GROMACS .gro file of C-alpha atoms in nm:
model
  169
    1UNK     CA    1  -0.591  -4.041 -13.175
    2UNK     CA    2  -0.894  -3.823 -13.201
    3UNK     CA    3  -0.882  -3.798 -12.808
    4UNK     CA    4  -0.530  -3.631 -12.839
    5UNK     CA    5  -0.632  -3.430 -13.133
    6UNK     CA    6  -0.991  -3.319 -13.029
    7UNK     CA    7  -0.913  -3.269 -12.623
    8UNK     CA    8  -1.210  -3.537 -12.618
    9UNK     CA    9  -1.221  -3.766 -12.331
   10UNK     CA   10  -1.347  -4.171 -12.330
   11UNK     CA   11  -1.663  -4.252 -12.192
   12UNK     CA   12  -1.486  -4.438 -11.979
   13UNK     CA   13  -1.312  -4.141 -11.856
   14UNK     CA   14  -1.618  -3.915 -11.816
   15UNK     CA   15  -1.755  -4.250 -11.558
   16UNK     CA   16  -1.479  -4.217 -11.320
   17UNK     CA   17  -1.511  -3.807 -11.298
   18UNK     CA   18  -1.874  -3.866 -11.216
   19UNK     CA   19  -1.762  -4.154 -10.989
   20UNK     CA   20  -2.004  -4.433 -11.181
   21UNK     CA   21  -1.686  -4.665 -11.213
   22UNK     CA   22  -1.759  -4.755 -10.861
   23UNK     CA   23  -2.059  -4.912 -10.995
   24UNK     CA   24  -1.949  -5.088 -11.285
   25UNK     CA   25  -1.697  -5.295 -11.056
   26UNK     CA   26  -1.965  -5.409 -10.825
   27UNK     CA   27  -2.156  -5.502 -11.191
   28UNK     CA   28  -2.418  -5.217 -11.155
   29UNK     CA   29  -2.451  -5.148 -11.543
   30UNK     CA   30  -2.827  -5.022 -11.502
   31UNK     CA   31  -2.969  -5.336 -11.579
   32UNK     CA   32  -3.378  -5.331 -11.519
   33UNK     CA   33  -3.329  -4.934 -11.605
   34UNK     CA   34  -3.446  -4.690 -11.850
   35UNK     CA   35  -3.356  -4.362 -11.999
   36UNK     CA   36  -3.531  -4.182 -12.188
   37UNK     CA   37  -3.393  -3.943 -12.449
   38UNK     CA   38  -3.566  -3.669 -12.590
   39UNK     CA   39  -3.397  -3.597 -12.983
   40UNK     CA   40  -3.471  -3.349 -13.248
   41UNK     CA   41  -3.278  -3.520 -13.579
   42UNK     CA   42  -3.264  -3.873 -13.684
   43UNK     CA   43  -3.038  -4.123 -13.612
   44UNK     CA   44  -2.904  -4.455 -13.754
   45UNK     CA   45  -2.923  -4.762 -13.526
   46UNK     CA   46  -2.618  -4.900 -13.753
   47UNK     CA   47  -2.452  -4.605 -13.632
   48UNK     CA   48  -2.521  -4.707 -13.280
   49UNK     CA   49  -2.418  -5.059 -13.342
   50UNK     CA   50  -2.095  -4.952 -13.485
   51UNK     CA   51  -2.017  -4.735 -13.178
   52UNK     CA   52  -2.117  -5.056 -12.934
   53UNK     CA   53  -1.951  -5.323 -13.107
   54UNK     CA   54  -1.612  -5.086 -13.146
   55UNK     CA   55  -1.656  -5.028 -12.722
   56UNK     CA   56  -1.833  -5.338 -12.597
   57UNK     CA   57  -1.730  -5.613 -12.895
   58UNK     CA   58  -2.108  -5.654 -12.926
   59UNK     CA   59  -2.372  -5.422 -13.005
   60UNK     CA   60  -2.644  -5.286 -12.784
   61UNK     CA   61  -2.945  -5.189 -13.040
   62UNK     CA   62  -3.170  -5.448 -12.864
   63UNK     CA   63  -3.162  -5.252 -12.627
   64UNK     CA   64  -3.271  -4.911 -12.773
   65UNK     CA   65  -3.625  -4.822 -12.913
   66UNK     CA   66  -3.677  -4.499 -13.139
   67UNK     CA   67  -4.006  -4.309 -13.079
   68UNK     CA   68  -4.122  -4.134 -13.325
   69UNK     CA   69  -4.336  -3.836 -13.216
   70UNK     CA   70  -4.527  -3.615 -13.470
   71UNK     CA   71  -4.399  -3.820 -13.748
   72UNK     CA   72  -4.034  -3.834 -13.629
   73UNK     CA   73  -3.755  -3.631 -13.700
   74UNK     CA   74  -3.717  -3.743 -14.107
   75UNK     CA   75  -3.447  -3.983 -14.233
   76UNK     CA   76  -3.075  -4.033 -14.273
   77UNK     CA   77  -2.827  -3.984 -14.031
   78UNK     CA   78  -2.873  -3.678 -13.875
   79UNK     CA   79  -2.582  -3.425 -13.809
   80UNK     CA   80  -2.424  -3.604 -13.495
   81UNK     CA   81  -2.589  -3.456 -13.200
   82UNK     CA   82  -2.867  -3.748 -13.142
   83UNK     CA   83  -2.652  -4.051 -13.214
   84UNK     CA   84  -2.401  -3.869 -12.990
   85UNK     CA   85  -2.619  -3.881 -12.704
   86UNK     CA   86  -2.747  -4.220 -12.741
   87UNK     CA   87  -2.394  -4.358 -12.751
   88UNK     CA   88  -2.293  -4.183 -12.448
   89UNK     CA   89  -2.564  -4.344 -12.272
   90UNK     CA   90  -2.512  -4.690 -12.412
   91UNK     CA   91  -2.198  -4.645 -12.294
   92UNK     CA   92  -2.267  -4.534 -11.975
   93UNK     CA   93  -2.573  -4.749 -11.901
   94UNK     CA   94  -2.481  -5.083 -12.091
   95UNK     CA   95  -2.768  -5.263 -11.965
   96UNK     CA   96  -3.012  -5.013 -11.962
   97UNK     CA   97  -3.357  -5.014 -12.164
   98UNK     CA   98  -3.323  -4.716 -12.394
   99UNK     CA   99  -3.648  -4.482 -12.531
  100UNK     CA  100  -3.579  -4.218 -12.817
  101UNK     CA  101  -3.821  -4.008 -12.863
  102UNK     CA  102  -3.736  -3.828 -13.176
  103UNK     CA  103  -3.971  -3.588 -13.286
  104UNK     CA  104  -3.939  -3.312 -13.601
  105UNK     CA  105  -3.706  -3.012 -13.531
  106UNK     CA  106  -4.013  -2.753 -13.409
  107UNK     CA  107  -4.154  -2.573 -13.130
  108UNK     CA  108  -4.430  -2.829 -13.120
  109UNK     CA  109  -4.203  -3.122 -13.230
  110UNK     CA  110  -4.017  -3.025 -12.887
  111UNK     CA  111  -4.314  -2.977 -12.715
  112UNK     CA  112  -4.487  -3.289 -12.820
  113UNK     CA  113  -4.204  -3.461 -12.762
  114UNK     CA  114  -4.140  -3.367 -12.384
  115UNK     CA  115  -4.505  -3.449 -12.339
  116UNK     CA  116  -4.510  -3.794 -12.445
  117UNK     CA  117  -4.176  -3.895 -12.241
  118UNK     CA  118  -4.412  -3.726 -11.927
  119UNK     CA  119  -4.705  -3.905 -12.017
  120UNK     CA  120  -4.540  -4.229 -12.087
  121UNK     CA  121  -4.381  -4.220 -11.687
  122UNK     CA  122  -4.152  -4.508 -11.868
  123UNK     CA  123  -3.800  -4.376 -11.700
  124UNK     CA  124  -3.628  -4.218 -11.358
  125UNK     CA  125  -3.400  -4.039 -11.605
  126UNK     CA  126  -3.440  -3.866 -11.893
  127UNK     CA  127  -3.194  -3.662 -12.110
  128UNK     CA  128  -3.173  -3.382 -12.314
  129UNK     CA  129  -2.918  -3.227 -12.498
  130UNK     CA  130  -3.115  -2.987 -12.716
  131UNK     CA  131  -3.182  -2.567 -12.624
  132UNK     CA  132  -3.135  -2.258 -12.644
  133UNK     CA  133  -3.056  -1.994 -12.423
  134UNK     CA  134  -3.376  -1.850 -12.250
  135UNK     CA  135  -3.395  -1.503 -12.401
  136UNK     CA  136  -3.348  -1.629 -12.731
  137UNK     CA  137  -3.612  -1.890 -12.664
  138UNK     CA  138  -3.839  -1.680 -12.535
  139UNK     CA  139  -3.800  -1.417 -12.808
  140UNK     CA  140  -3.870  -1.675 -13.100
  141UNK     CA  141  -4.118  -1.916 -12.946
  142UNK     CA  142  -4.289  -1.714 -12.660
  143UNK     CA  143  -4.469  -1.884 -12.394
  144UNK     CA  144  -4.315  -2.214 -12.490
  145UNK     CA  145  -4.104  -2.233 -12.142
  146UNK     CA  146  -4.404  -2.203 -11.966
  147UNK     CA  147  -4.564  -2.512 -12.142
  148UNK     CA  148  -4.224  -2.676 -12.107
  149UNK     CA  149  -4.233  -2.592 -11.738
  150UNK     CA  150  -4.592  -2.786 -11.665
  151UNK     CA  151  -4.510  -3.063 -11.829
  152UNK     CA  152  -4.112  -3.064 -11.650
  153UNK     CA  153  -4.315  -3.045 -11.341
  154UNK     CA  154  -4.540  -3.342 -11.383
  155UNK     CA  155  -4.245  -3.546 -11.453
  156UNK     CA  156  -4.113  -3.407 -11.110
  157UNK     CA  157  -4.387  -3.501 -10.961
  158UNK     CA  158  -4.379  -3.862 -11.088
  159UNK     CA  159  -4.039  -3.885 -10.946
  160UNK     CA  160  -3.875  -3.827 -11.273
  161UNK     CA  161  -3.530  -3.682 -11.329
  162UNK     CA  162  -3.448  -3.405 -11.598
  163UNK     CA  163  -3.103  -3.364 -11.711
  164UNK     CA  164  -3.038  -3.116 -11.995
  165UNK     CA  165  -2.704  -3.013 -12.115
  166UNK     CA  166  -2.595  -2.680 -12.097
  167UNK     CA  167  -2.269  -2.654 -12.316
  168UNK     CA  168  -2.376  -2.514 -12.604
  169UNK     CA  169  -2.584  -2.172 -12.530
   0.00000   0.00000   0.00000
Protein backbone atom coordinates (compact mmCIF):
# COMPACT_ATOMS: atom_id res chain seq x y z
CA UNK A 1 0.00 0.00 0.00
CA UNK A 2 2.72 2.41 0.93
CA UNK A 3 4.15 1.83 -2.70
CA UNK A 4 0.82 3.27 -4.14
CA UNK A 5 0.64 5.91 -1.54
CA UNK A 6 4.37 7.04 -1.33
CA UNK A 7 5.25 6.63 -5.38
CA UNK A 8 7.96 4.21 -3.70
CA UNK A 9 9.15 1.40 -5.73
CA UNK A 10 10.25 -2.47 -4.37
CA UNK A 11 13.68 -3.32 -4.21
CA UNK A 12 12.87 -5.70 -6.40
CA UNK A 13 11.79 -3.18 -8.82
CA UNK A 14 14.80 -0.84 -8.49
CA UNK A 15 17.02 -4.54 -9.54
CA UNK A 16 15.42 -4.91 -12.81
CA UNK A 17 15.87 -0.93 -13.78
CA UNK A 18 19.51 -1.41 -12.99
CA UNK A 19 19.32 -4.78 -14.82
CA UNK A 20 20.76 -6.92 -11.56
CA UNK A 21 17.67 -9.35 -12.00
CA UNK A 22 19.71 -10.90 -14.68
CA UNK A 23 21.92 -11.95 -11.98
CA UNK A 24 19.74 -13.15 -9.41
CA UNK A 25 18.29 -15.82 -11.99
CA UNK A 26 21.64 -17.22 -12.78
CA UNK A 27 21.95 -17.23 -8.56
CA UNK A 28 24.54 -14.34 -8.49
CA UNK A 29 23.34 -12.84 -5.04
CA UNK A 30 26.98 -11.42 -4.23
CA UNK A 31 27.93 -14.23 -2.30
CA UNK A 32 31.93 -14.02 -1.27
CA UNK A 33 31.20 -10.00 -1.56
CA UNK A 34 31.35 -7.03 0.56
CA UNK A 35 29.99 -3.58 0.84
CA UNK A 36 30.89 -1.31 2.81
CA UNK A 37 28.64 1.46 4.10
CA UNK A 38 29.72 4.55 5.44
CA UNK A 39 26.63 5.94 8.15
CA UNK A 40 26.31 8.96 10.27
CA UNK A 41 23.22 7.84 12.86
CA UNK A 42 22.61 4.60 14.52
CA UNK A 43 20.78 1.85 13.55
CA UNK A 44 18.94 -1.19 15.03
CA UNK A 45 19.96 -4.64 13.72
CA UNK A 46 16.24 -5.74 14.89
CA UNK A 47 15.24 -3.22 12.51
CA UNK A 48 17.24 -4.90 9.85
CA UNK A 49 15.99 -8.28 10.77
CA UNK A 50 12.48 -7.18 10.57
CA UNK A 51 12.99 -5.74 7.05
CA UNK A 52 14.82 -9.31 5.95
CA UNK A 53 12.58 -11.67 7.43
CA UNK A 54 9.34 -9.53 5.96
CA UNK A 55 11.42 -9.80 2.20
CA UNK A 56 13.49 -12.96 2.44
CA UNK A 57 11.33 -15.10 5.32
CA UNK A 58 14.68 -15.17 7.14
CA UNK A 59 16.83 -12.55 8.36
CA UNK A 60 20.23 -11.48 7.13
CA UNK A 61 22.00 -9.79 10.38
CA UNK A 62 24.72 -12.53 10.23
CA UNK A 63 25.61 -11.11 7.66
CA UNK A 64 26.10 -7.40 8.64
CA UNK A 65 28.81 -5.99 11.07
CA UNK A 66 28.46 -2.34 12.59
CA UNK A 67 31.74 -0.37 12.91
CA UNK A 68 31.87 1.93 15.18
CA UNK A 69 34.32 4.76 14.38
CA UNK A 70 35.11 7.58 16.92
CA UNK A 71 32.81 6.06 19.36
CA UNK A 72 29.92 5.42 16.91
CA UNK A 73 27.11 7.35 16.03
CA UNK A 74 25.15 7.07 19.77
CA UNK A 75 22.13 4.79 20.38
CA UNK A 76 18.54 4.12 19.42
CA UNK A 77 17.22 3.92 16.18
CA UNK A 78 18.31 6.62 14.29
CA UNK A 79 15.92 8.75 12.02
CA UNK A 80 15.68 6.23 8.99
CA UNK A 81 18.37 7.19 6.66
CA UNK A 82 21.11 4.42 7.85
CA UNK A 83 18.80 1.46 8.33
CA UNK A 84 17.40 2.59 4.96
CA UNK A 85 20.53 2.04 3.26
CA UNK A 86 21.51 -1.10 4.83
CA UNK A 87 18.20 -2.68 3.86
CA UNK A 88 18.49 -1.67 0.37
CA UNK A 89 21.64 -3.41 0.18
CA UNK A 90 20.56 -6.53 1.99
CA UNK A 91 18.14 -6.57 -0.38
CA UNK A 92 20.05 -6.09 -3.21
CA UNK A 93 23.12 -8.12 -2.23
CA UNK A 94 21.48 -11.06 -0.15
CA UNK A 95 24.58 -12.86 0.22
CA UNK A 96 26.88 -10.26 0.60
CA UNK A 97 29.26 -9.60 3.74
CA UNK A 98 28.08 -6.25 5.02
CA UNK A 99 30.58 -3.45 6.99
CA UNK A 100 28.86 -0.33 8.71
CA UNK A 101 30.94 1.99 9.60
CA UNK A 102 28.96 4.33 11.69
CA UNK A 103 30.73 7.07 13.06
CA UNK A 104 29.24 10.39 15.16
CA UNK A 105 27.42 13.01 12.97
CA UNK A 106 30.76 15.50 12.50
CA UNK A 107 33.18 16.78 10.15
CA UNK A 108 35.71 14.46 11.69
CA UNK A 109 33.15 11.66 12.44
CA UNK A 110 32.80 11.77 8.43
CA UNK A 111 36.22 12.09 7.93
CA UNK A 112 37.35 9.39 10.22
CA UNK A 113 34.95 7.40 8.98
CA UNK A 114 35.85 7.48 5.14
CA UNK A 115 39.37 6.85 6.33
CA UNK A 116 38.95 3.71 8.05
CA UNK A 117 36.66 2.06 5.15
CA UNK A 118 40.09 3.23 2.88
CA UNK A 119 42.40 1.87 5.21
CA UNK A 120 40.56 -1.26 5.91
CA UNK A 121 40.67 -2.11 1.68
CA UNK A 122 37.81 -4.71 3.05
CA UNK A 123 35.25 -4.02 -0.10
CA UNK A 124 35.04 -3.31 -4.18
CA UNK A 125 32.00 -1.21 -3.23
CA UNK A 126 31.26 1.10 -0.87
CA UNK A 127 28.18 3.37 -0.32
CA UNK A 128 27.23 6.50 0.82
CA UNK A 129 24.18 8.21 1.14
CA UNK A 130 25.18 11.14 3.34
CA UNK A 131 26.23 15.10 1.85
CA UNK A 132 25.77 18.12 1.18
CA UNK A 133 25.94 20.18 -1.68
CA UNK A 134 29.59 21.46 -2.32
CA UNK A 135 29.23 25.17 -1.64
CA UNK A 136 27.48 24.60 1.41
CA UNK A 137 30.13 22.10 2.40
CA UNK A 138 32.75 24.04 1.66
CA UNK A 139 31.36 27.14 3.38
CA UNK A 140 30.83 25.28 6.83
CA UNK A 141 33.68 22.79 6.94
CA UNK A 142 36.39 24.29 4.59
CA UNK A 143 39.07 22.21 3.27
CA UNK A 144 37.22 19.08 4.25
CA UNK A 145 36.65 18.02 0.36
CA UNK A 146 40.10 18.17 -0.12
CA UNK A 147 40.84 15.63 2.75
CA UNK A 148 37.82 13.71 1.47
CA UNK A 149 39.36 13.78 -1.97
CA UNK A 150 42.92 11.99 -0.83
CA UNK A 151 41.48 9.57 0.93
CA UNK A 152 38.52 8.91 -2.21
CA UNK A 153 41.60 8.59 -4.23
CA UNK A 154 43.46 5.95 -2.34
CA UNK A 155 40.44 3.89 -2.41
CA UNK A 156 40.59 4.45 -6.29
CA UNK A 157 43.68 3.42 -6.37
CA UNK A 158 43.05 0.15 -4.47
CA UNK A 159 40.48 -0.62 -7.01
CA UNK A 160 37.70 0.51 -4.84
CA UNK A 161 34.33 1.79 -5.98
CA UNK A 162 32.57 5.00 -4.49
CA UNK A 163 28.96 5.38 -4.90
CA UNK A 164 27.28 8.34 -3.14
CA UNK A 165 23.76 9.35 -3.58
CA UNK A 166 22.88 12.49 -4.89
CA UNK A 167 19.02 12.96 -4.25
CA UNK A 168 18.90 15.00 -1.55
CA UNK A 169 21.15 18.34 -2.16
Amino acid sequence: KGQSVFGGITDDQLANSYGVSGLYTAGDLAAGQTVDIFELEPFLLSDIAGFDTCYFGSSHTSQVTPINIDGGPGIGAGSGEAILDVENVSALAPHADIHVYSAPNSTFGSIDAYNAIANADDARAISSSWGLCESAFAFGAPGTQQVENVIFEQTAAQGQSMFSSAGDD
